[in-house]
Each structure stands twice: as structure tokens, then as C-alpha cells.
Short mmCIF file of C-alpha atoms in Angstrom, two decimals:
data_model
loop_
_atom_site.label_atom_id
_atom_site.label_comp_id
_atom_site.label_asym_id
_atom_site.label_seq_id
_atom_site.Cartn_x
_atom_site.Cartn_y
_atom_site.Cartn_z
CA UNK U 188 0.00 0.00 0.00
CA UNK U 189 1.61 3.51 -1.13
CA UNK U 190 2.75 5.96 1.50
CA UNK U 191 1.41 9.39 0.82
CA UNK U 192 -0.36 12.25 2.51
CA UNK U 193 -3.56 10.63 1.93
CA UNK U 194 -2.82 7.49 2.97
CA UNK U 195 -1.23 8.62 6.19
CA UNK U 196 -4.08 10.72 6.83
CA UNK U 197 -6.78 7.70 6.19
CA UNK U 198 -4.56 5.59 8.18
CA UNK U 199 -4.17 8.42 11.39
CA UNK U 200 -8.38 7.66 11.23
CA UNK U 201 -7.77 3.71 11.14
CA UNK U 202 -5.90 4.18 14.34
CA UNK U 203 -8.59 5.59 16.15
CA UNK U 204 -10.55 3.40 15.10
CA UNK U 205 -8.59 0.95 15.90
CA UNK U 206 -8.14 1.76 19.62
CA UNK U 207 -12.24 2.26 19.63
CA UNK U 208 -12.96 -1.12 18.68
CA UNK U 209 -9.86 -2.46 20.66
CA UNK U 210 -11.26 -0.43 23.88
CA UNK U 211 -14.50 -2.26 23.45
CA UNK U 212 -13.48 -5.91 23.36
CA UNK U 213 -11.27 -5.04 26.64
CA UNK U 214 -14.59 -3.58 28.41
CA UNK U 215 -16.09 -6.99 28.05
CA UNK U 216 -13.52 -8.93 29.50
CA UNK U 217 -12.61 -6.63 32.30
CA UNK U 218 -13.89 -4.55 35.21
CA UNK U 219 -17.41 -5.90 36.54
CA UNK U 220 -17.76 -7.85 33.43
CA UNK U 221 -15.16 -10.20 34.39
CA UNK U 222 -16.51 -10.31 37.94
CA UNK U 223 -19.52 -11.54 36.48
CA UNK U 224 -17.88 -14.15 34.50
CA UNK U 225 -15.88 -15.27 37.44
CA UNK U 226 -18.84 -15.55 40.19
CA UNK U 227 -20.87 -17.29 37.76
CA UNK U 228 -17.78 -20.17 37.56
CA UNK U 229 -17.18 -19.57 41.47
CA UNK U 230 -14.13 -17.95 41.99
CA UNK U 231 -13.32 -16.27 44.64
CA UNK U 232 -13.10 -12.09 45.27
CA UNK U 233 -8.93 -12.43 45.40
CA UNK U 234 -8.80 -14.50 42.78
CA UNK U 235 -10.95 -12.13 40.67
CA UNK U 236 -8.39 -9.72 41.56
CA UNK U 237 -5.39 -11.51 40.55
CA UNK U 238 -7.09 -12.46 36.99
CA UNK U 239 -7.78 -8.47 36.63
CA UNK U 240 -4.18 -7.73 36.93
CA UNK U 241 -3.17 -10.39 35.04
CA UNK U 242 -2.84 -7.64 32.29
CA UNK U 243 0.15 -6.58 34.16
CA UNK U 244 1.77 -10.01 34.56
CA UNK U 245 0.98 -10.13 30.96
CA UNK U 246 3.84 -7.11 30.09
CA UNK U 247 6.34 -9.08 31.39
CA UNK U 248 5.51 -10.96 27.52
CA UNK U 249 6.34 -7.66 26.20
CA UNK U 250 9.93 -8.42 26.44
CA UNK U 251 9.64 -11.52 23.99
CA UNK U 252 8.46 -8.40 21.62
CA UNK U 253 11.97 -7.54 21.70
CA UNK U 254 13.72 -10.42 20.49
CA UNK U 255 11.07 -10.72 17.35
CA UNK U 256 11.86 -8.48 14.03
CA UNK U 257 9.09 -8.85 11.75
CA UNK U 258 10.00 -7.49 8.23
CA UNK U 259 6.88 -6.00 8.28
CA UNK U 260 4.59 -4.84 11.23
CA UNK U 261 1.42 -5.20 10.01
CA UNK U 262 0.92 -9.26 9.37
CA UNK U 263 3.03 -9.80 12.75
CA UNK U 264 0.25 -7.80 13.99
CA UNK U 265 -3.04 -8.40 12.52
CA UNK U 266 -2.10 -12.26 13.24
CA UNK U 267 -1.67 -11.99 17.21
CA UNK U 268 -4.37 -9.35 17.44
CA UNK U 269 -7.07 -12.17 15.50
CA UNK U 270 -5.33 -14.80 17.54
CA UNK U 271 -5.63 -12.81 21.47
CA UNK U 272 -9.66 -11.60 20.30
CA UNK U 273 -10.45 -15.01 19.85
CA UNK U 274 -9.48 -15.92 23.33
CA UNK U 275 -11.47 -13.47 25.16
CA UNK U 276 -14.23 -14.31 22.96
CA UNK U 277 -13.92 -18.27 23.95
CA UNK U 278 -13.95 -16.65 28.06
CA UNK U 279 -18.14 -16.26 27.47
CA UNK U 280 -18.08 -19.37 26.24
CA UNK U 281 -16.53 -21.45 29.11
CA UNK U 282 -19.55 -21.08 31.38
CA UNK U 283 -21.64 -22.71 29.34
CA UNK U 284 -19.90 -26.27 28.70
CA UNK U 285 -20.78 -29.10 30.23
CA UNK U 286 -17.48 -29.92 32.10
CA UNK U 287 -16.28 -29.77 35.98
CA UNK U 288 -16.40 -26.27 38.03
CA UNK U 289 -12.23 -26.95 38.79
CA UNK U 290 -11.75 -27.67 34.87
CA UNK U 291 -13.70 -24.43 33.87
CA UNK U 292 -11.56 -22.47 36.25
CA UNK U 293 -8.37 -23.98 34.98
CA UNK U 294 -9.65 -23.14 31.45
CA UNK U 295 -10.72 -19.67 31.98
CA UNK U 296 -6.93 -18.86 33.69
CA UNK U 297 -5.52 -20.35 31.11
CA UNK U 298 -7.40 -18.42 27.98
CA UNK U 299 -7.07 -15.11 29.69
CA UNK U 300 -3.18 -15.69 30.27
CA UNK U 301 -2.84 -16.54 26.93
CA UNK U 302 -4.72 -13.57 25.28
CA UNK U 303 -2.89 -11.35 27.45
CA UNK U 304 0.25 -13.02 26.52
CA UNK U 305 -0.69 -12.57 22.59
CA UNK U 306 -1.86 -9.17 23.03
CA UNK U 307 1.53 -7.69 25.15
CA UNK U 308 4.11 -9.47 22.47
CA UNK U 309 2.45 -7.73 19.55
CA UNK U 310 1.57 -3.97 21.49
CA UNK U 311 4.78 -2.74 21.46
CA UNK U 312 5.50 -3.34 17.80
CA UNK U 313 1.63 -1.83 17.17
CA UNK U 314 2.12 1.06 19.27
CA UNK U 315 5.26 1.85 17.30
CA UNK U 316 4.40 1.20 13.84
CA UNK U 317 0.57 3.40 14.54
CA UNK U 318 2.25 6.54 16.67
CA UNK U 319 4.77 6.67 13.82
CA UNK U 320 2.10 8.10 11.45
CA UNK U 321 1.44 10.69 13.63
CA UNK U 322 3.44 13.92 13.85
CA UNK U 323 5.47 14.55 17.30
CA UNK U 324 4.42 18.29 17.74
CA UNK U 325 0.63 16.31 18.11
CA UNK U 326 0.91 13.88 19.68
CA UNK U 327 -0.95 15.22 22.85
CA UNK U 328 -3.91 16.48 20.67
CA UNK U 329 -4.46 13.29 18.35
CA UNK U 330 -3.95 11.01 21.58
CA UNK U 331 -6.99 13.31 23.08
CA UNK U 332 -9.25 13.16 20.01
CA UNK U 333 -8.57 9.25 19.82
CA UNK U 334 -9.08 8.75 23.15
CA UNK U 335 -12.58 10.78 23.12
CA UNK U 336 -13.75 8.29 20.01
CA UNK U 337 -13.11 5.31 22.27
CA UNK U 338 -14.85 6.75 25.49
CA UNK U 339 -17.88 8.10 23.52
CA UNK U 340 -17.83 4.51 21.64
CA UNK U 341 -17.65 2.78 25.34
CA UNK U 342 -20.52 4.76 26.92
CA UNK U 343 -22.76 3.52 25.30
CA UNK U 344 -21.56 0.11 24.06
CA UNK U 345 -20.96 -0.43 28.56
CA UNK U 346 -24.48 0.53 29.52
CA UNK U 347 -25.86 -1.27 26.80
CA UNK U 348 -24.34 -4.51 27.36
CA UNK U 349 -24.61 -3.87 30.71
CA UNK U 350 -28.81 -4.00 30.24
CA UNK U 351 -28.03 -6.66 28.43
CA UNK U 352 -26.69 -8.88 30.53
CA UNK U 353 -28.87 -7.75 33.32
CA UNK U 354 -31.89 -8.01 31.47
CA UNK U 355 -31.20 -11.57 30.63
CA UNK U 356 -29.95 -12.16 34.13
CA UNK U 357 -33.34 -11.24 35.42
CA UNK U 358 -35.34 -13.37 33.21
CA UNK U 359 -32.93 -16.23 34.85
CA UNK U 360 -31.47 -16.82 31.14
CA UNK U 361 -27.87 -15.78 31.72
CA UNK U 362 -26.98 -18.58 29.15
CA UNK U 363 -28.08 -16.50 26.58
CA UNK U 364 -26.27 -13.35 27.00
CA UNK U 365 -22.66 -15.19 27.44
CA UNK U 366 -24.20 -15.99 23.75
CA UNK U 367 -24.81 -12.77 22.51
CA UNK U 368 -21.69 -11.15 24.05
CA UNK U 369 -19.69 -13.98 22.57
CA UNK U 370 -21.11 -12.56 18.78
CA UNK U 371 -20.49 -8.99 19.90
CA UNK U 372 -17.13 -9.74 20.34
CA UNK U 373 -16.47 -11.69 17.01
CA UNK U 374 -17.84 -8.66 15.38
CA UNK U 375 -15.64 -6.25 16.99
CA UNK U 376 -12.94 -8.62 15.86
CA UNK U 377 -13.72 -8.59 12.63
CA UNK U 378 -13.94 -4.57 12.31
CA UNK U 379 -10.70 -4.43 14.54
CA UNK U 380 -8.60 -6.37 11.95
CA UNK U 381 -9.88 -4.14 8.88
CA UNK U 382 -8.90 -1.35 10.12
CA UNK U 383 -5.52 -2.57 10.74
CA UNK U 384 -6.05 -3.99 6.88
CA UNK U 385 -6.86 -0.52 6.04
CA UNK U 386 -3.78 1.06 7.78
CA UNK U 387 -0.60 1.87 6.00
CA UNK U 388 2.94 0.71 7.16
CA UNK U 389 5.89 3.29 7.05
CA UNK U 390 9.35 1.31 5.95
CA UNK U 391 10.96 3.26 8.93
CA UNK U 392 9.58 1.58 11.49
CA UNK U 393 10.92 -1.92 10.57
CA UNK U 394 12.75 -3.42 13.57
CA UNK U 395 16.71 -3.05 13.44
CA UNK U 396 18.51 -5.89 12.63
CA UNK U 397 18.41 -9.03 15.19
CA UNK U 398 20.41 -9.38 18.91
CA UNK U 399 19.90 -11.25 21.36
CA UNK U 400 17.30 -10.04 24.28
CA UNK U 401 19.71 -9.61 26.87
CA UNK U 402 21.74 -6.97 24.94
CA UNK U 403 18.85 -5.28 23.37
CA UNK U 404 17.49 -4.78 26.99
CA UNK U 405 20.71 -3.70 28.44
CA UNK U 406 20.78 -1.20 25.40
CA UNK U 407 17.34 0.23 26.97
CA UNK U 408 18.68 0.02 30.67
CA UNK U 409 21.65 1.73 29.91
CA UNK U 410 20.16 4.69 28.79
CA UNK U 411 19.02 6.83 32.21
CA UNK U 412 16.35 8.91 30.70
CA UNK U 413 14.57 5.91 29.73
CA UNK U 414 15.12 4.31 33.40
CA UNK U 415 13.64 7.75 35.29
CA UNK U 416 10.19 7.18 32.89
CA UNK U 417 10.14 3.09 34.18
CA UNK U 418 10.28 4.33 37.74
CA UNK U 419 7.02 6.09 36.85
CA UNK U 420 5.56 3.05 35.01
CA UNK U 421 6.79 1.10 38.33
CA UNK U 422 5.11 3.43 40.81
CA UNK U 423 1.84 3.94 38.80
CA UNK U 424 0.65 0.08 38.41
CA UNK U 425 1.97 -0.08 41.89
CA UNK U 426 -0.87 2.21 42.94
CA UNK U 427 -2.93 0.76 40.01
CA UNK U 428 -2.45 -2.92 41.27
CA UNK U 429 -2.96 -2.46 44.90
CA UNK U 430 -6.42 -1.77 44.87
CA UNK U 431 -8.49 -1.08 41.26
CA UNK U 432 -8.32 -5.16 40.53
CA UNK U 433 -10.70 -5.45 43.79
CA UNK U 434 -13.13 -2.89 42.76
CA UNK U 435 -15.30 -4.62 40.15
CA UNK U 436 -16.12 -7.64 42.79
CA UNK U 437 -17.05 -4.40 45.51
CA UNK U 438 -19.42 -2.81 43.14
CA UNK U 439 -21.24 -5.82 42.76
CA UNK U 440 -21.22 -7.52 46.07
CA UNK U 441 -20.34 -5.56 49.00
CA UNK U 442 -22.02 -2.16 47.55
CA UNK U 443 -24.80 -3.99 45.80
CA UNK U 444 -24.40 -2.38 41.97
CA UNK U 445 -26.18 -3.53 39.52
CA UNK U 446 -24.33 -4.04 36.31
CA UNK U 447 -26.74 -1.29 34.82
CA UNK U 448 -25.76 1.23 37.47
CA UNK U 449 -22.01 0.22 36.98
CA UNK U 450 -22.19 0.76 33.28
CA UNK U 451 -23.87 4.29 34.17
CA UNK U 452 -20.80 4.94 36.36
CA UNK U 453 -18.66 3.80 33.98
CA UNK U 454 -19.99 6.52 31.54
CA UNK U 455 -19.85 9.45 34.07
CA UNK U 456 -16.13 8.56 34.30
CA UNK U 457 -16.27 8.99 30.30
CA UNK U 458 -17.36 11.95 30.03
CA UNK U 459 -15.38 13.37 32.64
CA UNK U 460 -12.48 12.42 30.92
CA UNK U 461 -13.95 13.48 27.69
CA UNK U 462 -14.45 16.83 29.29
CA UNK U 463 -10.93 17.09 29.95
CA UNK U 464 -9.03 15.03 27.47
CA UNK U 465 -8.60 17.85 24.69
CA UNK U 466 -7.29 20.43 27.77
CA UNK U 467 -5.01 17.52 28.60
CA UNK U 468 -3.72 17.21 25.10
CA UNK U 469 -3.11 20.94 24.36
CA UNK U 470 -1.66 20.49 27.73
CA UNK U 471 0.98 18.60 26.99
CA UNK U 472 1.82 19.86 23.84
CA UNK U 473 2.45 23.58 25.26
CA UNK U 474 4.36 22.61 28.65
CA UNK U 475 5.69 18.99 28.64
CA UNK U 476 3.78 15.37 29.27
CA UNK U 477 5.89 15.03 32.45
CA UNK U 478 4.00 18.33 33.93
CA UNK U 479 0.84 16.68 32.24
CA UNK U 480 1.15 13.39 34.23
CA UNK U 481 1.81 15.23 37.24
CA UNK U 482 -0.91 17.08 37.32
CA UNK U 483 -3.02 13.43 36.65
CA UNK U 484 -1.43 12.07 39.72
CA UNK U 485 -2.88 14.74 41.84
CA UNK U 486 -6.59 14.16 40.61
CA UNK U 487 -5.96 10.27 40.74
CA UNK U 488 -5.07 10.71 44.39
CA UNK U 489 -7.58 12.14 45.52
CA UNK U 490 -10.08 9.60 43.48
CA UNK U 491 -8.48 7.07 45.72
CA UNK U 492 -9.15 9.07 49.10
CA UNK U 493 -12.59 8.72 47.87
CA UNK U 494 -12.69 5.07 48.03
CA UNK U 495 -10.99 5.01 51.39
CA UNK U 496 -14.08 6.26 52.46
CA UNK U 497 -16.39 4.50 50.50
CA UNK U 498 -18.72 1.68 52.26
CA UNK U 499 -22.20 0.75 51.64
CA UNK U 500 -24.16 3.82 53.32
CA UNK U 501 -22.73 6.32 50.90
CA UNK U 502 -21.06 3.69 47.70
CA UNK U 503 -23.07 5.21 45.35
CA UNK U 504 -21.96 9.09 45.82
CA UNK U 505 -18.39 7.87 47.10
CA UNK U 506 -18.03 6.00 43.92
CA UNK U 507 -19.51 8.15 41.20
CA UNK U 508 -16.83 10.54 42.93
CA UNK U 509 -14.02 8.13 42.72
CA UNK U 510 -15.49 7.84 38.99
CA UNK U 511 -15.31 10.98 38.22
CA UNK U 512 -12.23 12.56 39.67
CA UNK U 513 -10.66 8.77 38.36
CA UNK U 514 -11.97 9.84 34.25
CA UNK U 515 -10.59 13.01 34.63
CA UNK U 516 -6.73 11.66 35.82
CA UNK U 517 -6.64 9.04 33.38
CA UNK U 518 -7.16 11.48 30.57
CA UNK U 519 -3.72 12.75 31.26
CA UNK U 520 -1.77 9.56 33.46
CA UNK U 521 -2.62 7.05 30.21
CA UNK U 522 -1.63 9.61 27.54
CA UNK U 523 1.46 10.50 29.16
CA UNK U 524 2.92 7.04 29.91
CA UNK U 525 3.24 6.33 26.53
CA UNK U 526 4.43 9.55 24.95
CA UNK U 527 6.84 9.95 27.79
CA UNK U 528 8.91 6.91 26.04
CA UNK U 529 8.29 8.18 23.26
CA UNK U 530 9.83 11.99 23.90
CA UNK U 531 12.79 10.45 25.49
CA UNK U 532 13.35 7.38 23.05
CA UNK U 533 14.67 7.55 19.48
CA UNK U 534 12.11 6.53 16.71
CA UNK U 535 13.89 3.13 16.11
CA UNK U 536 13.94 2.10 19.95
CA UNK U 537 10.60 3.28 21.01
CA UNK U 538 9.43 -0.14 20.35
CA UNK U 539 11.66 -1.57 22.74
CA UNK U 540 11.84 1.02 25.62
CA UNK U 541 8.06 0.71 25.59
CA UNK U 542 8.68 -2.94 26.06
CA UNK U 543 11.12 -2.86 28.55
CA UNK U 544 9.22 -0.44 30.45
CA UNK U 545 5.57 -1.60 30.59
CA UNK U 546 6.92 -5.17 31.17
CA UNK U 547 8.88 -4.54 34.26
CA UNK U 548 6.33 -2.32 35.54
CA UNK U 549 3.80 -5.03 34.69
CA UNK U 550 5.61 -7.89 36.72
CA UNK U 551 5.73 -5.58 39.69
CA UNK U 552 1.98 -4.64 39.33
CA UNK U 553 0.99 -8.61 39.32
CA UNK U 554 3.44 -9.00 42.47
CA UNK U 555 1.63 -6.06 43.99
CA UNK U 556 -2.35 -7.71 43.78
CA UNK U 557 -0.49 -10.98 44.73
CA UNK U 558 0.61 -9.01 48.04
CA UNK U 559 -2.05 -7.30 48.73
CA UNK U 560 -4.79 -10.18 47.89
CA UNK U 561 -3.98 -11.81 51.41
CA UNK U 562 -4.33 -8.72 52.71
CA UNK U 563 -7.66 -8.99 50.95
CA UNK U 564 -8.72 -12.50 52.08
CA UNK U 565 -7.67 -11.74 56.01
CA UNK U 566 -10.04 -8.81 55.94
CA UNK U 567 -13.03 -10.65 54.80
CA UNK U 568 -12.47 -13.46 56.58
CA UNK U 569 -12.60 -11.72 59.57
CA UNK U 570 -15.84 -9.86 59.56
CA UNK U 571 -14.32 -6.95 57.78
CA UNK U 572 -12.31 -5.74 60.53
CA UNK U 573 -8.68 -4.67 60.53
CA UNK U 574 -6.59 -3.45 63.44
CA UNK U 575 -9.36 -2.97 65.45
CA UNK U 576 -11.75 -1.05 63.38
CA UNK U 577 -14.74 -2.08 60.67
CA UNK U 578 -13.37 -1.24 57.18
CA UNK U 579 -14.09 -3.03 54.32
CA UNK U 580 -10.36 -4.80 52.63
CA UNK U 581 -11.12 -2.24 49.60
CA UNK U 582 -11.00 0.55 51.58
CA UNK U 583 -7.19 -0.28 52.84
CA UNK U 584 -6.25 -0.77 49.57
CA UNK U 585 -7.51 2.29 48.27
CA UNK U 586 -5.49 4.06 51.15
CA UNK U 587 -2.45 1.98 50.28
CA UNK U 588 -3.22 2.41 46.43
CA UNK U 589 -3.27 6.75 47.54
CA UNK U 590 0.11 6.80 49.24
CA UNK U 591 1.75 5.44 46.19
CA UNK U 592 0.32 8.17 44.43
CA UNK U 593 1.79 10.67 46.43
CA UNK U 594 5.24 9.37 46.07
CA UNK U 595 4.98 8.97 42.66
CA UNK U 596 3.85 12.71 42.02
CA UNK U 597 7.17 13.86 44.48
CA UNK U 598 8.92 12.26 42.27
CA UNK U 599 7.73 13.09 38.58
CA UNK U 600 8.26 16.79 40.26
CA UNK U 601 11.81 16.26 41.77
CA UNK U 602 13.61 13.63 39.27
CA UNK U 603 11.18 14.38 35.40
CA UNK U 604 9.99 17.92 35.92
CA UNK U 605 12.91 19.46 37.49
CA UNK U 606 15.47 18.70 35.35
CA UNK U 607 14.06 19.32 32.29
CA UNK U 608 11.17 21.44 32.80
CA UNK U 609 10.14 21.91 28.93
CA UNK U 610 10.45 18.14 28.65
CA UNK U 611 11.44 15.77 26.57
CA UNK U 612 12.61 17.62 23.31
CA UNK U 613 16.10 16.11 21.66
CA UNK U 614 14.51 13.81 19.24
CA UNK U 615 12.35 16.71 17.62
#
């Protein structure tokens, strides 16, 4: 396919399409979607929250990314992408085989390891070969507008499968919507990989020749810039993993949500971020994405200190709160994570940095819900009481998950901000 203006401008309008439909597979096999999937084959709440995070355990795969050098991006990628879809899509179809509770749970660990695992050794090389068709001075405003597509998209898709599901749940024929989500997502499948079809491939962005991992990661390691922006990918699913993997089961147990009401949630924390996505963007683009993600820290704090004080009597305002304030920090925290590595990174390494990066971060995320999920357990178990006093095990996870937060935003201001105030800016 020929590499022009138009083509790069069709294929700038794949990508966000791209991330829409992508966005919308990962809403159905995540969040209180997941929890529903997982209490209907009888797992428990800490389990739950291990399988949420095992998107984090699955960037440690990013690092076999590395060591593969497709001559071109966009088979290597279209292939994995088909492959990792069709595993969440078999998740909705465990429950509804006629074979042992302990041999549907080994199953459903298994498929959502492996789609994870798919997914993380072909993002990297996606990430790289999409961003590259975007100019750098935009970056912050096309990662707003695409980002605004994919919320929009995933307001309404959540509440309406969430009716869905509920609907059919109520009628006492959940059989039938594990059905009908299992179509949806074969249909988002199929649009995902045309517009990846559709998409053009720059011949810059092939990998460099082959080396062995080691070496290519001690190339990354070695450089310091690119180790100060892991220490904020550390830090950030640190506060991520401590506590957000727990919420989904705490919405619909413990604060008795409805998976209508939690898709209504889910959409307030849309359109906050909507709201504030574009500000975000221009943001960044004026002052730097390191001030940017700062500033996203703050607001996810606080979102956090919300939840700290959420319990039954008040979940519903607590948690549109922590929705809200939650939309509005992720409009800036996800943008910035990326294009951080990618300010600091030359074009030909970005790839790999983002590897490097998002899978050592994503290790210590998984270790972090395995820590805390005893934690977890030992609260429940014991009538929801914890040195004395009646929380609920989300709520000291949420205050764990807030402390991070503030550490990380010290340090974004003393070790990224400080010492290079206008940002990232030698690869321009």
C-alpha cells in the first residue's frame, strides 16, 4: 500500500478506530464484566483480583516483543491481534460447557493468560508502527481526540451490554447473553482487523537488525532517561495494582451495583475524561507530558481518598466521585505514559523502551495484587475488621493504592519535571 499524505491521513483515522474497537473488546472482559464471569464459575473475590491484573503479569511478555523483528509490522500484527480476540471471545463461552467447576476455572486462567500473553508481544510493535504516522508536535492532541472516540464509543456500548446482561440475568437466562456477548465480540474482531487492513505501514519503522534479548534490553537500561520514565511506570501500576483489581467484585457484592448502574458509572467517568481530554492534550503539547502526568497524579489521588471512604451507606456518591475525579486523571496519566517513552526514546527504539518499560512495571503490578490479595482475604475473613476497626479490605487498599500516588507525584516533580522542565525535546 503507497505511502502518501492521503494514505497517512486515512490511516491516522484507522488508528482511532482501531483503539475504539480495541477499547471495546477489553470492556467486556474486564472490570465488573469479568466479575460476572468469574462468580458465575465460582471464583473467589482475590482471585478475581489476581485475573484483573493479570494484564500486568501479561507485560512481562512484552519483552519476547523484543527479540522478534518482523520485516513487516502489520501481518506480525493483525495475526496476534485475530489470535488474542479469539481468546477473550472463547472466556463467554466457558460457562456454558458441560465440564467440571475446577476444569472451567483452569480453562478460563488459562485463555485469559494466553490472550494477554498474545496481546503484550504484539503492542509494542503496534504502538510503534501506529504513533509513527502521527506527527510529534501532536501527539498530545491526536492522543486526546482518539481517546474521546473510544470513550464516547464505550458509553454507550458499557451501559448497553450492561442492560443486556442484566436483562437476561433477570429473566434467569444468563446462558443467553454469554451468547450474545460472545457474537459482539467476534464482530468487533472482525472490524478491529480491517482497520488494521486498512492502515498503511511506514518502511521506517521496521525493527533493526536481530540481537539477542539480553543486549537489546541492556541497550534500553543503559540509557538513564529511559530508566527515570520506568520508575514512573513502576510506581503507577503499583498504585494501580494495589487496589483497582478489587473494585469490580465491591461494586457488585459488598455495595450492591447492579451491572446497569455500573455501566452508568462507567460513563460518568467517560465523560469526565472526555471533558478534559482535549485540555489535557493541548496540555501537553504547550508545557511537557511530564507536567501533564503530574498534574493526573494529583486528581488520581484524591479519586483514591474517595474510596478510602467508600462503604455501603454512601457507595453510590463515594463512587460516582471516585469515577469521576478517576476519568478526569486518566485522561492525562494514560496519555502520558506512553508519549513519555516516546519523547525520550529515538524513533527506532521506542518499540523496545516501551517494552522494557511496561513489562517490568507489569511484573511488579501482578506481584503487587499478589501481596495485597492476602491482605484482601484476612479482611473478609474476619468480619471486615482490621486493626481494630470495621473497614471493608477495599477501603485499605484504596489508602495503600493513595500513598503510592503521592510518592509517585514527588517524584515526577523532583527527578522528570525538574530537570528538564520543557520536557522531553532532543529527538524533535
Amino acid at each position: 500500500m503507497q505511502v502518501n499524505e492521503s494514505s497517512l491521513k486515512r490511516s491516522r483515522l484507522m488508528y482511532i478506530f482501531e483503539a475504539t474497537l480495541e477499547y471495546l473488546i477489553s470492556i467486556l472482559v474486564g472490570g465488573s464484566f469479568l466479575a460476572t464471569l468469574t462468580k458465575q464459575l465460582g471464583l473467589s473475590d482475590s482471585l478475581t483480583g489476581i485475573l484483573s491484573s493479570i494484564i500486568s503479569l501479561g507485560c512481562l511478555f512484552q519483552l519476547m516483543s523484543v527479540t522478534v523483528n518482523p520485516k513487516r509490522m502489520k501481518p506480525f500484527v493483525l495475526i496476534l491481534s485475530i489470535l488474542n480476540q479469539m481468546l477473550f471471545l472463547l472466556l463467554y463461552v466457558i460457562p456454558l460447557i458441560e465440564v467440571s467447576p475446577t476444569v472451567k476455572a483452569v480453562l478460563f486462567v488459562i485463555l485469559i493468560v494466553s490472550a494477554y500473553v498474545l496481546y503484550n508481544v504484539a503492542h509494542p510493535k503496534k504502538i510503534s508502527w501506529l504513533m509513527s504516522l502521527v506527527d510529534d508536535h501532536h501527539r498530545g492532541d491526536f492522543t486526546a481526540n482518539k481517546e474521546i472516540v473510544s470513550l464516547i464509543s464505550g458509553m454507550a456500548f458499557s451501559f448497553g451490554m450492561g442492560a443486556l446482561i442484566d436483562h437476561y440475568k433477570a429473566q434467569g437466562n444468563l446462558k443467553l447473553a454469554l451468547i450474545l456477548s460472545a457474537a459482539v465480540i467476534f464482530v468487533l474482531m472482525v472490524l478491529h482487523s480491517l482497520t488494521l487492513l486498512f492502515t498503511v505501514e511506514k518502511p521506517s519503522v521496521t525493527c533493526a537488525a536481530k540481537q539477542p534479548l539480553v543486549q537489546r534490553v541492556k541497550k534500553v537500561l543503559g540509557q538513564k532517561d529511559i530508566l527515570r520514565v520506568s520508575l514512573v511506570f513502576v510506581l503507577y501500576q503499583i498504585a494501580h495494582s494495589a487496589s483497582t483489581p478489587f473494585y469490580g467484585v465491591y461494586e457488585i457484592q459488598e455495595l450492591g451495583f447492579s451491572l446497569t448502574l455500573v455501566s452508568a458509572l462507567s460513563i460518568a467517568s467517560s465523560i469526565a475524561r472526555i471533558l478534559f481530554s482535549k485540555a489535557w492534550g493541548r496540555y501537553a503539547d504547550r508545557r511537557s507530558f511530564a507536567a501533564m502526568i503530574e498534574k493526573g497524579f494529583f486528581v488520581w489521588g484524591i479519586s483514591f481518598a474517595c474510596m478510602a471512604f467508600c462503604v455501603p451507606s454512601n457507595g453510590r456518591v463515594m463512587f460516582l466521585l471516585y469515577c469521576l475525579l478517576n476519568g478526569i486523571a486518566m485522561g492525562a496519566i494514560n496519555s502520558a505514559l506512553i508519549n513519555l517513552v516516546f519523547g525520550y526514546a529515538r524513533e527506532d527504539q521506542r518499540a523496545d523502551c516501551l517494552a522494557v518499560s511496561q513489562a517490568f512495571s507489569g511484573v511488579i503490578g501482578f506481584l503487587t495484587t499478589l501481596c495485597v490479595s492476602p491482605l484482601v482475604t484476612h479482611i473478609q475473613k474476619n468480619a471486615n475488621q482490621f486493626l481494630g476497626h470495621t473497614v471493608y479490605a477495599q477501603q485499605v487498599v484504596s489508602a495503600i493504592s493513595l500513598i503510592v500516588t503521592v510518592l509517585v507525584m514527588i517524584y515526577t516533580r523532583t527527578v522528570l519535571i525538574k530537570r528538564n522542565p520543557k520536557g522531553a525535546k532532543e529527538h524533535e
